[in-house]
Amino acid sequence: MNAQDRPASHAEVRDHGPVMPVADAHVDVLYRLWREGLDPASEHLQAGVTRLRRGGVRTQVYALFVFPHLSHGEQLHAVLRQVDLFYSRVCADGQVAPVRSQREWDAARGSGKICGLLSLEGGGCLGGDTGVLRMLHQLGVRGLGLTWNPANDLADGCREPRNAGLTEAGRRIVREMERLGMWIDLAHLGDAGVRDILALTDGPVMASHANARAVHDHPRNLTDDVIREIIRRRGWMGLTFEASFVADPEIAKLDDVFAHLDHLLDLGAEDAVGLGSDFDGTSHPLPGLAAADDYLGFAALVVQRYGETVARKLLHQNLERFLLRHLPAV
Ligand SMILES: [Zn+2]
């Protein structure tokens, strides 16, 4: 059945199975497993494995997140505990396969498992040490955003009024990430830090979960200039559904996500945009996109609105292509 011929309403779509597979660049499931001791399939999670399956998610990047007020050592301990939960719990029941290479990607896809990848949200746990970065890379971490909202010893985050950009340690970490082939995540970074990274590297960069600032003026969203640069470099950015990044959180609705998407497509992002939900990391869930199983209805709307070819790019192809380019062959 052609996806464009499929019914669009939520109830009807449920009867017919997923319209189209989905790839998502950011969830905070591991943080909640660590803090709350939940089961990876728990319905209390917005992106537990059962909901991922129901929503048609076939590629999921799992963030390693720790609040940055902790010491380097405490942050590193928390990150390592979350890495362990990924392998020992999330991947244990055989529905999610850990993907650290193109070979593992192909094997996971061939067996019908969800491709699970690891990225680090905030580099405070590194203590500026490229050796710690290399060890996390050995453990399967394939992407990194230097900061969360405040400053750390690598750079200033988007909520740091100083807006000072990268430190020398931050520059060292970025250079080592480039050498290792890790993807550089601009989400949460302050504007000066984004500018510094774009000056430091010619390579593709991504923003795992951020929207367009021209549509909703919020420091977590990206300016048109940065979005154009991401497109020019064959990078990628993921629309995110935290209501306060979409619109006024009191009244944000699904249509507002499409306002961001329409704007990005107008800028020429057809091959550079996808999804980075921030499920299990949001304080204001968006009605209609509040959990991974909502992807079922959302995917149908995307197909209806943009047609099957563009929808395929937005829902999974663009992100999967970007991730695959960064994975080592074996
Ligand atoms: Zn985040």
PDB file of N, CA, C and O in Angstrom, residues 132-160:
ATOM      1  N   VAL A 132      39.424  10.984  28.514  1.00  0.00           N
ATOM      2  CA  VAL A 132      38.087  10.543  28.954  1.00  0.00           C
ATOM      3  C   VAL A 132      37.160  10.484  27.745  1.00  0.00           C
ATOM      4  O   VAL A 132      36.360   9.550  27.598  1.00  0.00           O
ATOM      5  N   LEU A 133      37.289  11.481  26.844  1.00  0.00           N
ATOM      6  CA  LEU A 133      36.487  11.451  25.610  1.00  0.00           C
ATOM      7  C   LEU A 133      36.770  10.172  24.822  1.00  0.00           C
ATOM      8  O   LEU A 133      35.840   9.497  24.360  1.00  0.00           O
ATOM      9  N   ARG A 134      38.041   9.832  24.678  1.00  0.00           N
ATOM     10  CA  ARG A 134      38.381   8.611  23.923  1.00  0.00           C
ATOM     11  C   ARG A 134      37.791   7.367  24.586  1.00  0.00           C
ATOM     12  O   ARG A 134      37.327   6.451  23.908  1.00  0.00           O
ATOM     13  N   MET A 135      37.789   7.329  25.928  1.00  0.00           N
ATOM     14  CA  MET A 135      37.228   6.167  26.620  1.00  0.00           C
ATOM     15  C   MET A 135      35.712   6.078  26.407  1.00  0.00           C
ATOM     16  O   MET A 135      35.168   4.995  26.216  1.00  0.00           O
ATOM     17  N   LEU A 136      35.031   7.232  26.426  1.00  0.00           N
ATOM     18  CA  LEU A 136      33.591   7.202  26.163  1.00  0.00           C
ATOM     19  C   LEU A 136      33.322   6.770  24.721  1.00  0.00           C
ATOM     20  O   LEU A 136      32.365   6.039  24.452  1.00  0.00           O
ATOM     21  N   HIS A 137      34.193   7.204  23.810  1.00  0.00           N
ATOM     22  CA  HIS A 137      34.061   6.756  22.422  1.00  0.00           C
ATOM     23  C   HIS A 137      34.221   5.237  22.346  1.00  0.00           C
ATOM     24  O   HIS A 137      33.472   4.540  21.649  1.00  0.00           O
ATOM     25  N   GLN A 138      35.189   4.708  23.112  1.00  0.00           N
ATOM     26  CA  GLN A 138      35.377   3.238  23.169  1.00  0.00           C
ATOM     27  C   GLN A 138      34.111   2.541  23.665  1.00  0.00           C
ATOM     28  O   GLN A 138      33.826   1.413  23.284  1.00  0.00           O
ATOM     29  N   LEU A 139      33.382   3.215  24.557  1.00  0.00           N
ATOM     30  CA  LEU A 139      32.159   2.621  25.120  1.00  0.00           C
ATOM     31  C   LEU A 139      30.960   2.772  24.186  1.00  0.00           C
ATOM     32  O   LEU A 139      29.860   2.351  24.526  1.00  0.00           O
ATOM     33  N   GLY A 140      31.178   3.411  23.037  1.00  0.00           N
ATOM     34  CA  GLY A 140      30.102   3.475  22.050  1.00  0.00           C
ATOM     35  C   GLY A 140      29.477   4.843  21.876  1.00  0.00           C
ATOM     36  O   GLY A 140      28.533   4.990  21.100  1.00  0.00           O
ATOM     37  N   VAL A 141      29.972   5.855  22.589  1.00  0.00           N
ATOM     38  CA  VAL A 141      29.403   7.203  22.455  1.00  0.00           C
ATOM     39  C   VAL A 141      29.890   7.796  21.130  1.00  0.00           C
ATOM     40  O   VAL A 141      31.093   7.891  20.895  1.00  0.00           O
ATOM     41  N   ARG A 142      28.952   8.214  20.275  1.00  0.00           N
ATOM     42  CA  ARG A 142      29.325   8.632  18.917  1.00  0.00           C
ATOM     43  C   ARG A 142      29.065  10.107  18.638  1.00  0.00           C
ATOM     44  O   ARG A 142      29.421  10.607  17.577  1.00  0.00           O
ATOM     45  N   GLY A 143      28.418  10.819  19.579  1.00  0.00           N
ATOM     46  CA  GLY A 143      28.178  12.248  19.381  1.00  0.00           C
ATOM     47  C   GLY A 143      28.273  12.982  20.703  1.00  0.00           C
ATOM     48  O   GLY A 143      28.165  12.367  21.772  1.00  0.00           O
ATOM     49  N   LEU A 144      28.475  14.309  20.623  1.00  0.00           N
ATOM     50  CA  LEU A 144      28.623  15.099  21.851  1.00  0.00           C
ATOM     51  C   LEU A 144      28.215  16.543  21.605  1.00  0.00           C
ATOM     52  O   LEU A 144      28.599  17.156  20.606  1.00  0.00           O
ATOM     53  N   GLY A 145      27.415  17.084  22.528  1.00  0.00           N
ATOM     54  CA  GLY A 145      27.201  18.520  22.616  1.00  0.00           C
ATOM     55  C   GLY A 145      28.018  19.032  23.782  1.00  0.00           C
ATOM     56  O   GLY A 145      27.974  18.443  24.866  1.00  0.00           O
ATOM     57  N   LEU A 146      28.761  20.120  23.587  1.00  0.00           N
ATOM     58  CA  LEU A 146      29.724  20.544  24.614  1.00  0.00           C
ATOM     59  C   LEU A 146      29.064  20.930  25.929  1.00  0.00           C
ATOM     60  O   LEU A 146      29.624  20.700  27.000  1.00  0.00           O
ATOM     61  N   THR A 147      27.873  21.541  25.866  1.00  0.00           N
ATOM     62  CA  THR A 147      27.261  22.057  27.099  1.00  0.00           C
ATOM     63  C   THR A 147      25.787  21.667  27.195  1.00  0.00           C
ATOM     64  O   THR A 147      25.162  21.298  26.203  1.00  0.00           O
ATOM     65  N   TRP A 148      25.248  21.806  28.411  1.00  0.00           N
ATOM     66  CA  TRP A 148      23.798  21.949  28.589  1.00  0.00           C
ATOM     67  C   TRP A 148      23.559  23.454  28.686  1.00  0.00           C
ATOM     68  O   TRP A 148      24.340  24.227  28.100  1.00  0.00           O
ATOM     69  N   ASN A 149      22.576  23.928  29.425  1.00  0.00           N
ATOM     70  CA  ASN A 149      22.254  25.362  29.400  1.00  0.00           C
ATOM     71  C   ASN A 149      23.307  26.284  30.031  1.00  0.00           C
ATOM     72  O   ASN A 149      23.613  27.337  29.482  1.00  0.00           O
ATOM     73  N   PRO A 150      23.877  25.942  31.201  1.00  0.00           N
ATOM     74  CA  PRO A 150      24.877  26.846  31.792  1.00  0.00           C
ATOM     75  C   PRO A 150      26.264  26.653  31.160  1.00  0.00           C
ATOM     76  O   PRO A 150      26.450  25.778  30.308  1.00  0.00           O
ATOM     77  N   ALA A 151      27.214  27.432  31.642  1.00  0.00           N
ATOM     78  CA  ALA A 151      28.603  27.272  31.203  1.00  0.00           C
ATOM     79  C   ALA A 151      29.218  26.045  31.868  1.00  0.00           C
ATOM     80  O   ALA A 151      28.808  25.634  32.958  1.00  0.00           O
ATOM     81  N   ASN A 152      30.177  25.431  31.208  1.00  0.00           N
ATOM     82  CA  ASN A 152      31.058  24.465  31.870  1.00  0.00           C
ATOM     83  C   ASN A 152      32.495  24.803  31.460  1.00  0.00           C
ATOM     84  O   ASN A 152      32.744  25.888  30.924  1.00  0.00           O
ATOM     85  N   ASP A 153      33.436  23.884  31.688  1.00  0.00           N
ATOM     86  CA  ASP A 153      34.823  24.252  31.396  1.00  0.00           C
ATOM     87  C   ASP A 153      35.165  24.104  29.913  1.00  0.00           C
ATOM     88  O   ASP A 153      36.311  24.289  29.512  1.00  0.00           O
ATOM     89  N   LEU A 154      34.163  23.782  29.078  1.00  0.00           N
ATOM     90  CA  LEU A 154      34.399  23.684  27.633  1.00  0.00           C
ATOM     91  C   LEU A 154      33.853  24.898  26.878  1.00  0.00           C
ATOM     92  O   LEU A 154      34.428  25.318  25.875  1.00  0.00           O
ATOM     93  N   ALA A 155      32.694  25.402  27.344  1.00  0.00           N
ATOM     94  CA  ALA A 155      32.037  26.506  26.618  1.00  0.00           C
ATOM     95  C   ALA A 155      30.898  27.059  27.466  1.00  0.00           C
ATOM     96  O   ALA A 155      30.565  26.517  28.519  1.00  0.00           O
ATOM     97  N   ASP A 156      30.289  28.146  26.972  1.00  0.00           N
ATOM     98  CA  ASP A 156      29.096  28.690  27.615  1.00  0.00           C
ATOM     99  C   ASP A 156      27.850  28.149  26.922  1.00  0.00           C
ATOM    100  O   ASP A 156      27.748  28.188  25.691  1.00  0.00           O
ATOM    101  N   GLY A 157      26.902  27.674  27.746  1.00  0.00           N
ATOM    102  CA  GLY A 157      25.629  27.225  27.199  1.00  0.00           C
ATOM    103  C   GLY A 157      24.723  28.400  26.877  1.00  0.00           C
ATOM    104  O   GLY A 157      25.042  29.560  27.161  1.00  0.00           O
ATOM    105  N   CYS A 158      23.552  28.101  26.303  1.00  0.00           N
ATOM    106  CA  CYS A 158      22.659  29.160  25.796  1.00  0.00           C
ATOM    107  C   CYS A 158      22.007  29.976  26.911  1.00  0.00           C
ATOM    108  O   CYS A 158      21.431  31.020  26.642  1.00  0.00           O
ATOM    109  N   ARG A 159      22.086  29.506  28.147  1.00  0.00           N
ATOM    110  CA  ARG A 159      21.511  30.269  29.260  1.00  0.00           C
ATOM    111  C   ARG A 159      22.574  31.000  30.072  1.00  0.00           C
ATOM    112  O   ARG A 159      22.279  31.533  31.134  1.00  0.00           O
ATOM    113  N   GLU A 160      23.806  31.008  29.590  1.00  0.00           N
ATOM    114  CA  GLU A 160      24.896  31.704  30.269  1.00  0.00           C
ATOM    115  C   GLU A 160      24.987  33.125  29.703  1.00  0.00           C
ATOM    116  O   GLU A 160      25.371  33.302  28.547  1.00  0.00           O
TER     117      GLU A 160
END
